[in-house]
Amino acid sequence: MTSQTLEVIKTTTHKPKPDPEALGFGKYFTDHMLLIDYHSDKGWYHPRIVPYEPLTLDPAAMVFHYGQTVFEGLKAYKDHDENVRLFRPEENMKRLNRSNERLSIPTLDEKETLSYIKELVRLEKDWIPTAAGKSLYIRPFVINTEASLSVAPSKTYTFLVILSPVGSYYSEGIDPVSIFVEDFYTRAAPGGTGYAKTAGNYSAAYKAQERAVEHQRSQVLWLDGLEKKYVEEVGSMNVFFKIDGEIHTPEINGTILEGVTRKSVIELLRSWDLPVHERRIAMDDLIQAHQNGTLEEAFGTGTAAVISPIGILDYKGTEYTINNNKTGDISNRLHNAITGIQTGRLEDPFGWTTVL
Amino acid sequence: MTSQTLEVIKTTTHKPKPDPEALGFGKYFTDHMLLIDYHSDKGWYHPRIVPYEPLTLDPAAMVFHYGQTVFEGLKAYKDHDENVRLFRPEENMKRLNRSNERLSIPTLDEKETLSYIKELVRLEKDWIPTAAGKSLYIRPFVINTEASLSVAPSKTYTFLVILSPVGSYYSEGIDPVSIFVEDFYTRAAPGGTGYAKTAGNYSAAYKAQERAVEHQRSQVLWLDGLEKKYVEEVGSMNVFFKIDGEIHTPEINGTILEGVTRKSVIELLRSWDLPVHERRIAMDDLIQAHQNGTLEEAFGTGTAAVISPIGILDYKGTEYTINNNKTGDISNRLHNAITGIQTGRLEDPFGWTTVL
Ligand SMILES: Cc1ncc(COP(=O)(O)O)c(C=O)c1O
Ligand SMILES: Cc1ncc(COP(=O)(O)O)c(C=O)c1O
């Protein structure tokens, strides 16, 4: 992608802003969207911001049949001085390209693409909710668009970015969730697509989520696809455990998603001189630690909820309660530190913030 | 789905028919398509045949983000008396629902849906090519359409059927292909989506296909996701081996697709009193048989090519030639029998054919 001029076509009909108390997640969208097209003869071309509008696609468009689809998720926050802040957006651009690579989608120029995303967010800055816990969710994604049923990478793609004002993930504070440890369905196996943010990883997980709900649990803890012995992720979050004063999280091995929140949590904990071990974690060792009384805390990390404490693990019919089903100190401290940096409430000693 | 009246809106502008010699696969589409909508409040509703036209979807439609997509593939043939024939379409309807179930998509009424598909094919019967090896490819598929970014099953879906006149898969006769045995990438693992026809299984396989092509091989032989020891499928086909006079094919175990051609091949072979073993087949045992001189034939089976002989296996850097890289007797006999029944050239003792 050679440097190109961004075309901007502004809407003449602005939508009413939704009630900030009833935002939910990904239900409302702003007035504009960003598009960049790809053709195998031209590369990525024609970056443009246009009014938010439906897409028109041939029913044979490959996205409906052999979807090469990847996406990202990050947030824009408004601080007390009305500055717009992004949290480590370069990391999302890098991961977008790792996902592209796995799905045989041509990679995008990360810097240039990010500069267009910033333009879009600037244009829509009045849509960023200001109340605590609320933000503007940014959803970049790629779809394959060639109208052909041959099973082969598409010759054409479109990269899009849409924006959605979203509420706080939790109604009040950060309450612990109860988790069903999934020992039948598999999220990802070595040599598969686990490290990519691609549609198939999410829709294939709904059966497991149904099973968790049947067991009155709100989310799934995934085990490894090979032996169903080692912990991988929780729902759409990375997972951490505090055992005997030290923090443990599954290592990056090709089957789990490399979360931006995960990375930030590790860096924060280390800056606080807390030992963090990225390693293979056996479910049996967690149970052992629980029995010894050394499993002190567990929590998930992700853009949507930032930190989500785990109060209960339901594994093979037994319920294991962690930290009396209360939010732990580390969870609280991390949540406060990360949301503080994201929203400009706290200093950012790491240089994680981009102010627009 | 309660029995509903099919609405039919005919086009006023017929497209020119493509040159039968230049059809390719899935490049041209007929004048009409079939649609049925789903809403969680109503079930499947409003079956209709309408002119083939683009789909209009919100950029937040779930199919672009967390695609719950499944599809089918079958063919319509025209016999010498201009009768239109379908080959075991009930099997495709059953498999469609198995795929739906895995992807948390509401199932369709198989009989009723098939009756609408027959209506569509009847309406488009002038599009069915008559030359040997050519046919009308039928592509039923489902997409999730709710405009929401929450990671949960969609409340709305559309089922569609489009039709494409297709050429013979092989330019002349059935020539053997050379196959790269994939020992890094994984198609499917237990607890995953291997048995479903869903987008993610296909787009995730492109990296492996690229690798095969780098090794000058035309397709991939997949090994099991757990140990990379056992044979699963070849490209988008099921796979068979003739060893010492008997036929072996991987058993249905949740990770491979249950092919309609596979099923028909097994039934045909048994009707010829040839022993068929559905079992776990170790790659090492195939190599052993090759060294003993008892690996007599290998072939893939699928709707697109019917029977595709395997001439060369490229495994861990060694090339294993099968049957002197020639099409074997069993491959020829099966190809002749199945295409004969499909096109009405031969008797159909099994009742596999539906004449419209
Ligand atoms: C499967 C999965 N794991 C982990 C995460 C957490 O990643 P991040 O912290 O970048 O949001 C996400 C969500 O983005 C995810 O979808
Ligand atoms: C992965 C896969 N395996 C096997 C097959 C063969 O199935 P069938 O014989 O029903 O065409 C197909 C194609 O349909 C397929 O996509």
PDB file of C-alpha atoms in Angstrom, chain A residues 8-202:
ATOM      1  CA  VAL A   8     -13.894  11.945   3.209  1.00  0.00           C
ATOM      2  CA  ILE A   9     -17.574  12.149   2.327  1.00  0.00           C
ATOM      3  CA  LYS A  10     -19.602  13.523   5.206  1.00  0.00           C
ATOM      4  CA  THR A  11     -23.168  12.633   5.940  1.00  0.00           C
ATOM      5  CA  THR A  12     -25.916  15.222   5.741  1.00  0.00           C
ATOM      6  CA  THR A  13     -28.241  13.348   8.081  1.00  0.00           C
ATOM      7  CA  HIS A  14     -26.902  12.819  11.578  1.00  0.00           C
ATOM      8  CA  LYS A  15     -28.465  10.056  13.638  1.00  0.00           C
ATOM      9  CA  PRO A  16     -29.729  10.918  17.133  1.00  0.00           C
ATOM     10  CA  LYS A  17     -27.263   9.823  19.831  1.00  0.00           C
ATOM     11  CA  PRO A  18     -28.538   6.879  21.908  1.00  0.00           C
ATOM     12  CA  ASP A  19     -29.390   7.156  25.611  1.00  0.00           C
ATOM     13  CA  PRO A  20     -26.002   6.729  27.378  1.00  0.00           C
ATOM     14  CA  GLU A  21     -27.686   4.598  30.042  1.00  0.00           C
ATOM     15  CA  ALA A  22     -28.921   2.046  27.504  1.00  0.00           C
ATOM     16  CA  LEU A  23     -25.933   1.572  25.237  1.00  0.00           C
ATOM     17  CA  GLY A  24     -25.320  -2.153  25.682  1.00  0.00           C
ATOM     18  CA  PHE A  25     -22.536  -3.525  23.484  1.00  0.00           C
ATOM     19  CA  GLY A  26     -22.334  -3.039  19.709  1.00  0.00           C
ATOM     20  CA  LYS A  27     -25.981  -2.096  19.190  1.00  0.00           C
ATOM     21  CA  TYR A  28     -25.606   1.528  18.001  1.00  0.00           C
ATOM     22  CA  PHE A  29     -23.271   2.763  15.293  1.00  0.00           C
ATOM     23  CA  THR A  30     -21.978   6.231  14.469  1.00  0.00           C
ATOM     24  CA  ASP A  31     -22.643   8.300  11.333  1.00  0.00           C
ATOM     25  CA  HIS A  32     -19.569   7.299   9.315  1.00  0.00           C
ATOM     26  CA  MET A  33     -17.402   4.319   8.497  1.00  0.00           C
ATOM     27  CA  LEU A  34     -13.971   3.761   6.964  1.00  0.00           C
ATOM     28  CA  LEU A  35     -13.353   1.511   3.947  1.00  0.00           C
ATOM     29  CA  ILE A  36     -10.267   0.423   2.018  1.00  0.00           C
ATOM     30  CA  ASP A  37     -10.571  -1.946  -0.957  1.00  0.00           C
ATOM     31  CA  TYR A  38      -8.132  -4.579  -2.154  1.00  0.00           C
ATOM     32  CA  HIS A  39      -7.702  -6.075  -5.592  1.00  0.00           C
ATOM     33  CA  SER A  40      -4.926  -8.538  -6.423  1.00  0.00           C
ATOM     34  CA  ASP A  41      -3.919  -6.301  -9.367  1.00  0.00           C
ATOM     35  CA  LYS A  42      -3.781  -3.091  -7.348  1.00  0.00           C
ATOM     36  CA  GLY A  43      -3.131  -3.903  -3.707  1.00  0.00           C
ATOM     37  CA  TRP A  44      -5.064  -1.935  -1.067  1.00  0.00           C
ATOM     38  CA  TYR A  45      -6.585   1.185  -2.609  1.00  0.00           C
ATOM     39  CA  HIS A  46      -9.147   3.962  -2.218  1.00  0.00           C
ATOM     40  CA  PRO A  47      -9.189   4.638   1.534  1.00  0.00           C
ATOM     41  CA  ARG A  48     -12.360   6.575   2.299  1.00  0.00           C
ATOM     42  CA  ILE A  49     -14.645   7.707   5.074  1.00  0.00           C
ATOM     43  CA  VAL A  50     -18.276   7.631   4.000  1.00  0.00           C
ATOM     44  CA  PRO A  51     -21.695   7.754   5.665  1.00  0.00           C
ATOM     45  CA  TYR A  52     -22.521   4.550   7.560  1.00  0.00           C
ATOM     46  CA  GLU A  53     -24.585   2.525   5.117  1.00  0.00           C
ATOM     47  CA  PRO A  54     -25.418  -1.066   4.151  1.00  0.00           C
ATOM     48  CA  LEU A  55     -22.981  -3.145   2.112  1.00  0.00           C
ATOM     49  CA  THR A  56     -24.121  -4.566  -1.195  1.00  0.00           C
ATOM     50  CA  LEU A  57     -22.617  -7.950  -2.019  1.00  0.00           C
ATOM     51  CA  ASP A  58     -23.220 -10.653  -4.602  1.00  0.00           C
ATOM     52  CA  PRO A  59     -24.790 -13.758  -2.994  1.00  0.00           C
ATOM     53  CA  ALA A  60     -21.742 -15.640  -4.318  1.00  0.00           C
ATOM     54  CA  ALA A  61     -19.351 -13.300  -2.459  1.00  0.00           C
ATOM     55  CA  MET A  62     -16.833 -15.560  -0.782  1.00  0.00           C
ATOM     56  CA  VAL A  63     -17.480 -14.100   2.679  1.00  0.00           C
ATOM     57  CA  PHE A  64     -20.798 -15.999   2.751  1.00  0.00           C
ATOM     58  CA  HIS A  65     -19.210 -19.321   1.797  1.00  0.00           C
ATOM     59  CA  TYR A  66     -15.543 -19.532   2.736  1.00  0.00           C
ATOM     60  CA  GLY A  67     -15.232 -16.436   4.894  1.00  0.00           C
ATOM     61  CA  GLN A  68     -11.710 -15.133   5.140  1.00  0.00           C
ATOM     62  CA  THR A  69     -12.710 -12.725   7.862  1.00  0.00           C
ATOM     63  CA  VAL A  70     -10.593 -11.161  10.583  1.00  0.00           C
ATOM     64  CA  PHE A  71     -11.398  -8.416  13.025  1.00  0.00           C
ATOM     65  CA  GLU A  72     -10.039  -6.282  15.831  1.00  0.00           C
ATOM     66  CA  GLY A  73     -11.522  -4.542  18.847  1.00  0.00           C
ATOM     67  CA  LEU A  74     -10.213  -1.510  20.709  1.00  0.00           C
ATOM     68  CA  LYS A  75     -11.690   1.527  22.432  1.00  0.00           C
ATOM     69  CA  ALA A  76     -11.510   5.326  22.364  1.00  0.00           C
ATOM     70  CA  TYR A  77     -11.986   7.217  25.651  1.00  0.00           C
ATOM     71  CA  LYS A  78     -12.611  10.884  26.377  1.00  0.00           C
ATOM     72  CA  ASP A  79     -10.753  12.372  29.330  1.00  0.00           C
ATOM     73  CA  HIS A  80     -11.833  15.253  31.595  1.00  0.00           C
ATOM     74  CA  ASP A  81     -10.270  17.771  29.214  1.00  0.00           C
ATOM     75  CA  GLU A  82     -12.236  16.341  26.292  1.00  0.00           C
ATOM     76  CA  ASN A  83      -9.084  14.780  24.802  1.00  0.00           C
ATOM     77  CA  VAL A  84      -9.671  11.587  22.848  1.00  0.00           C
ATOM     78  CA  ARG A  85      -7.433   8.683  23.886  1.00  0.00           C
ATOM     79  CA  LEU A  86      -6.619   5.342  22.288  1.00  0.00           C
ATOM     80  CA  PHE A  87      -4.984   2.491  24.226  1.00  0.00           C
ATOM     81  CA  ARG A  88      -2.044   0.782  22.450  1.00  0.00           C
ATOM     82  CA  PRO A  89      -3.707   0.808  19.019  1.00  0.00           C
ATOM     83  CA  GLU A  90      -0.416  -0.249  17.346  1.00  0.00           C
ATOM     84  CA  GLU A  91      -0.810  -3.614  19.083  1.00  0.00           C
ATOM     85  CA  ASN A  92      -4.204  -4.110  17.457  1.00  0.00           C
ATOM     86  CA  MET A  93      -2.768  -3.252  14.048  1.00  0.00           C
ATOM     87  CA  LYS A  94       0.002  -5.813  14.522  1.00  0.00           C
ATOM     88  CA  ARG A  95      -2.456  -8.470  15.582  1.00  0.00           C
ATOM     89  CA  LEU A  96      -4.738  -7.616  12.656  1.00  0.00           C
ATOM     90  CA  ASN A  97      -1.863  -8.438  10.333  1.00  0.00           C
ATOM     91  CA  ARG A  98      -1.036 -11.654  12.173  1.00  0.00           C
ATOM     92  CA  SER A  99      -4.677 -12.667  11.707  1.00  0.00           C
ATOM     93  CA  ASN A 100      -4.573 -11.600   8.037  1.00  0.00           C
ATOM     94  CA  GLU A 101      -1.491 -13.718   7.484  1.00  0.00           C
ATOM     95  CA  ARG A 102      -3.148 -16.831   8.967  1.00  0.00           C
ATOM     96  CA  LEU A 103      -6.265 -16.373   6.830  1.00  0.00           C
ATOM     97  CA  SER A 104      -4.262 -15.758   3.619  1.00  0.00           C
ATOM     98  CA  ILE A 105      -5.484 -12.145   3.476  1.00  0.00           C
ATOM     99  CA  PRO A 106      -2.995  -9.540   2.210  1.00  0.00           C
ATOM    100  CA  THR A 107      -1.579  -7.486   5.092  1.00  0.00           C
ATOM    101  CA  LEU A 108      -2.304  -3.767   5.542  1.00  0.00           C
ATOM    102  CA  ASP A 109       0.161  -0.957   6.152  1.00  0.00           C
ATOM    103  CA  GLU A 110      -0.201  -0.629   9.920  1.00  0.00           C
ATOM    104  CA  LYS A 111       0.796   3.024  10.311  1.00  0.00           C
ATOM    105  CA  GLU A 112      -1.265   4.287   7.426  1.00  0.00           C
ATOM    106  CA  THR A 113      -4.311   2.259   8.387  1.00  0.00           C
ATOM    107  CA  LEU A 114      -4.091   3.510  11.954  1.00  0.00           C
ATOM    108  CA  SER A 115      -3.880   7.101  10.723  1.00  0.00           C
ATOM    109  CA  TYR A 116      -7.190   6.615   8.860  1.00  0.00           C
ATOM    110  CA  ILE A 117      -8.792   5.078  11.935  1.00  0.00           C
ATOM    111  CA  LYS A 118      -7.709   8.114  13.943  1.00  0.00           C
ATOM    112  CA  GLU A 119      -9.303  10.372  11.311  1.00  0.00           C
ATOM    113  CA  LEU A 120     -12.561   8.486  11.637  1.00  0.00           C
ATOM    114  CA  VAL A 121     -12.530   8.658  15.448  1.00  0.00           C
ATOM    115  CA  ARG A 122     -11.763  12.379  15.318  1.00  0.00           C
ATOM    116  CA  LEU A 123     -14.707  12.936  12.996  1.00  0.00           C
ATOM    117  CA  GLU A 124     -17.007  10.991  15.353  1.00  0.00           C
ATOM    118  CA  LYS A 125     -15.656  12.318  18.645  1.00  0.00           C
ATOM    119  CA  ASP A 126     -19.060  13.622  19.745  1.00  0.00           C
ATOM    120  CA  TRP A 127     -20.163   9.988  19.861  1.00  0.00           C
ATOM    121  CA  ILE A 128     -17.689   9.072  22.624  1.00  0.00           C
ATOM    122  CA  PRO A 129     -19.614   8.652  25.880  1.00  0.00           C
ATOM    123  CA  THR A 130     -17.950  10.296  28.857  1.00  0.00           C
ATOM    124  CA  ALA A 131     -19.452   8.558  31.895  1.00  0.00           C
ATOM    125  CA  ALA A 132     -17.235   6.117  33.829  1.00  0.00           C
ATOM    126  CA  GLY A 133     -16.893   2.740  32.129  1.00  0.00           C
ATOM    127  CA  LYS A 134     -18.337   3.959  28.827  1.00  0.00           C
ATOM    128  CA  SER A 135     -16.333   4.367  25.636  1.00  0.00           C
ATOM    129  CA  LEU A 136     -16.411   4.231  21.845  1.00  0.00           C
ATOM    130  CA  TYR A 137     -15.720   0.698  20.628  1.00  0.00           C
ATOM    131  CA  ILE A 138     -13.702   0.569  17.396  1.00  0.00           C
ATOM    132  CA  ARG A 139     -14.268  -2.462  15.181  1.00  0.00           C
ATOM    133  CA  PRO A 140     -11.848  -2.865  12.258  1.00  0.00           C
ATOM    134  CA  PHE A 141     -12.556  -5.922  10.081  1.00  0.00           C
ATOM    135  CA  VAL A 142     -11.751  -7.504   6.727  1.00  0.00           C
ATOM    136  CA  ILE A 143     -14.066  -9.521   4.472  1.00  0.00           C
ATOM    137  CA  ASN A 144     -13.390 -11.416   1.233  1.00  0.00           C
ATOM    138  CA  THR A 145     -15.659 -10.198  -1.530  1.00  0.00           C
ATOM    139  CA  GLU A 146     -14.931 -12.039  -4.803  1.00  0.00           C
ATOM    140  CA  ALA A 147     -18.086 -13.552  -6.319  1.00  0.00           C
ATOM    141  CA  SER A 148     -16.878 -17.113  -6.932  1.00  0.00           C
ATOM    142  CA  LEU A 149     -17.467 -20.528  -5.405  1.00  0.00           C
ATOM    143  CA  SER A 150     -13.995 -21.871  -6.076  1.00  0.00           C
ATOM    144  CA  VAL A 151     -12.291 -22.837  -2.817  1.00  0.00           C
ATOM    145  CA  ALA A 152      -9.299 -20.492  -2.988  1.00  0.00           C
ATOM    146  CA  PRO A 153      -8.207 -17.159  -1.508  1.00  0.00           C
ATOM    147  CA  SER A 154     -10.281 -14.245  -2.767  1.00  0.00           C
ATOM    148  CA  LYS A 155      -8.866 -11.803  -5.311  1.00  0.00           C
ATOM    149  CA  THR A 156     -10.729  -8.918  -3.646  1.00  0.00           C
ATOM    150  CA  TYR A 157     -11.228  -7.793  -0.043  1.00  0.00           C
ATOM    151  CA  THR A 158     -12.640  -4.830   1.840  1.00  0.00           C
ATOM    152  CA  PHE A 159     -11.246  -3.499   5.096  1.00  0.00           C
ATOM    153  CA  LEU A 160     -13.818  -1.603   7.155  1.00  0.00           C
ATOM    154  CA  VAL A 161     -13.991   0.213  10.458  1.00  0.00           C
ATOM    155  CA  ILE A 162     -17.261   0.872  12.263  1.00  0.00           C
ATOM    156  CA  LEU A 163     -17.680   2.593  15.628  1.00  0.00           C
ATOM    157  CA  SER A 164     -20.118   1.850  18.427  1.00  0.00           C
ATOM    158  CA  PRO A 165     -20.652   3.747  21.697  1.00  0.00           C
ATOM    159  CA  VAL A 166     -20.698   1.073  24.416  1.00  0.00           C
ATOM    160  CA  GLY A 167     -21.667   0.888  28.058  1.00  0.00           C
ATOM    161  CA  SER A 168     -19.638  -0.432  30.954  1.00  0.00           C
ATOM    162  CA  TYR A 169     -19.417  -4.172  30.837  1.00  0.00           C
ATOM    163  CA  TYR A 170     -20.553  -4.463  34.449  1.00  0.00           C
ATOM    164  CA  SER A 171     -23.523  -2.673  35.901  1.00  0.00           C
ATOM    165  CA  GLU A 172     -21.669  -1.975  39.145  1.00  0.00           C
ATOM    166  CA  GLY A 173     -17.950  -2.355  39.890  1.00  0.00           C
ATOM    167  CA  ILE A 174     -16.293  -5.588  38.882  1.00  0.00           C
ATOM    168  CA  ASP A 175     -18.188  -8.577  40.177  1.00  0.00           C
ATOM    169  CA  PRO A 176     -16.799 -12.123  39.968  1.00  0.00           C
ATOM    170  CA  VAL A 177     -18.214 -14.462  37.325  1.00  0.00           C
ATOM    171  CA  SER A 178     -18.739 -18.218  37.517  1.00  0.00           C
ATOM    172  CA  ILE A 179     -17.061 -20.320  34.886  1.00  0.00           C
ATOM    173  CA  PHE A 180     -17.736 -23.734  33.369  1.00  0.00           C
ATOM    174  CA  VAL A 181     -14.565 -25.651  32.506  1.00  0.00           C
ATOM    175  CA  GLU A 182     -15.266 -27.059  29.032  1.00  0.00           C
ATOM    176  CA  ASP A 183     -13.968 -30.601  28.540  1.00  0.00           C
ATOM    177  CA  PHE A 184     -15.747 -31.582  25.312  1.00  0.00           C
ATOM    178  CA  TYR A 185     -15.715 -28.747  22.775  1.00  0.00           C
ATOM    179  CA  THR A 186     -12.414 -27.423  21.466  1.00  0.00           C
ATOM    180  CA  ARG A 187     -11.683 -23.778  20.689  1.00  0.00           C
ATOM    181  CA  ALA A 188      -8.367 -24.298  18.963  1.00  0.00           C
ATOM    182  CA  ALA A 189      -5.698 -26.893  18.223  1.00  0.00           C
ATOM    183  CA  PRO A 190      -2.029 -26.515  17.247  1.00  0.00           C
ATOM    184  CA  GLY A 191      -1.801 -25.751  13.526  1.00  0.00           C
ATOM    185  CA  GLY A 192      -5.268 -24.176  13.628  1.00  0.00           C
ATOM    186  CA  THR A 193      -6.464 -20.565  13.855  1.00  0.00           C
ATOM    187  CA  GLY A 194      -6.522 -20.024  17.650  1.00  0.00           C
ATOM    188  CA  TYR A 195      -4.147 -17.043  17.606  1.00  0.00           C
ATOM    189  CA  ALA A 196      -6.157 -15.215  14.931  1.00  0.00           C
ATOM    190  CA  LYS A 197      -9.255 -13.088  15.490  1.00  0.00           C
ATOM    191  CA  THR A 198     -11.394 -14.777  12.861  1.00  0.00           C
ATOM    192  CA  ALA A 199     -15.129 -15.506  12.702  1.00  0.00           C
ATOM    193  CA  GLY A 200     -14.855 -19.289  12.910  1.00  0.00           C
ATOM    194  CA  ASN A 201     -13.244 -19.195  16.360  1.00  0.00           C
ATOM    195  CA  TYR A 202     -16.238 -17.343  17.757  1.00  0.00           C
TER     196      TYR A 202
END
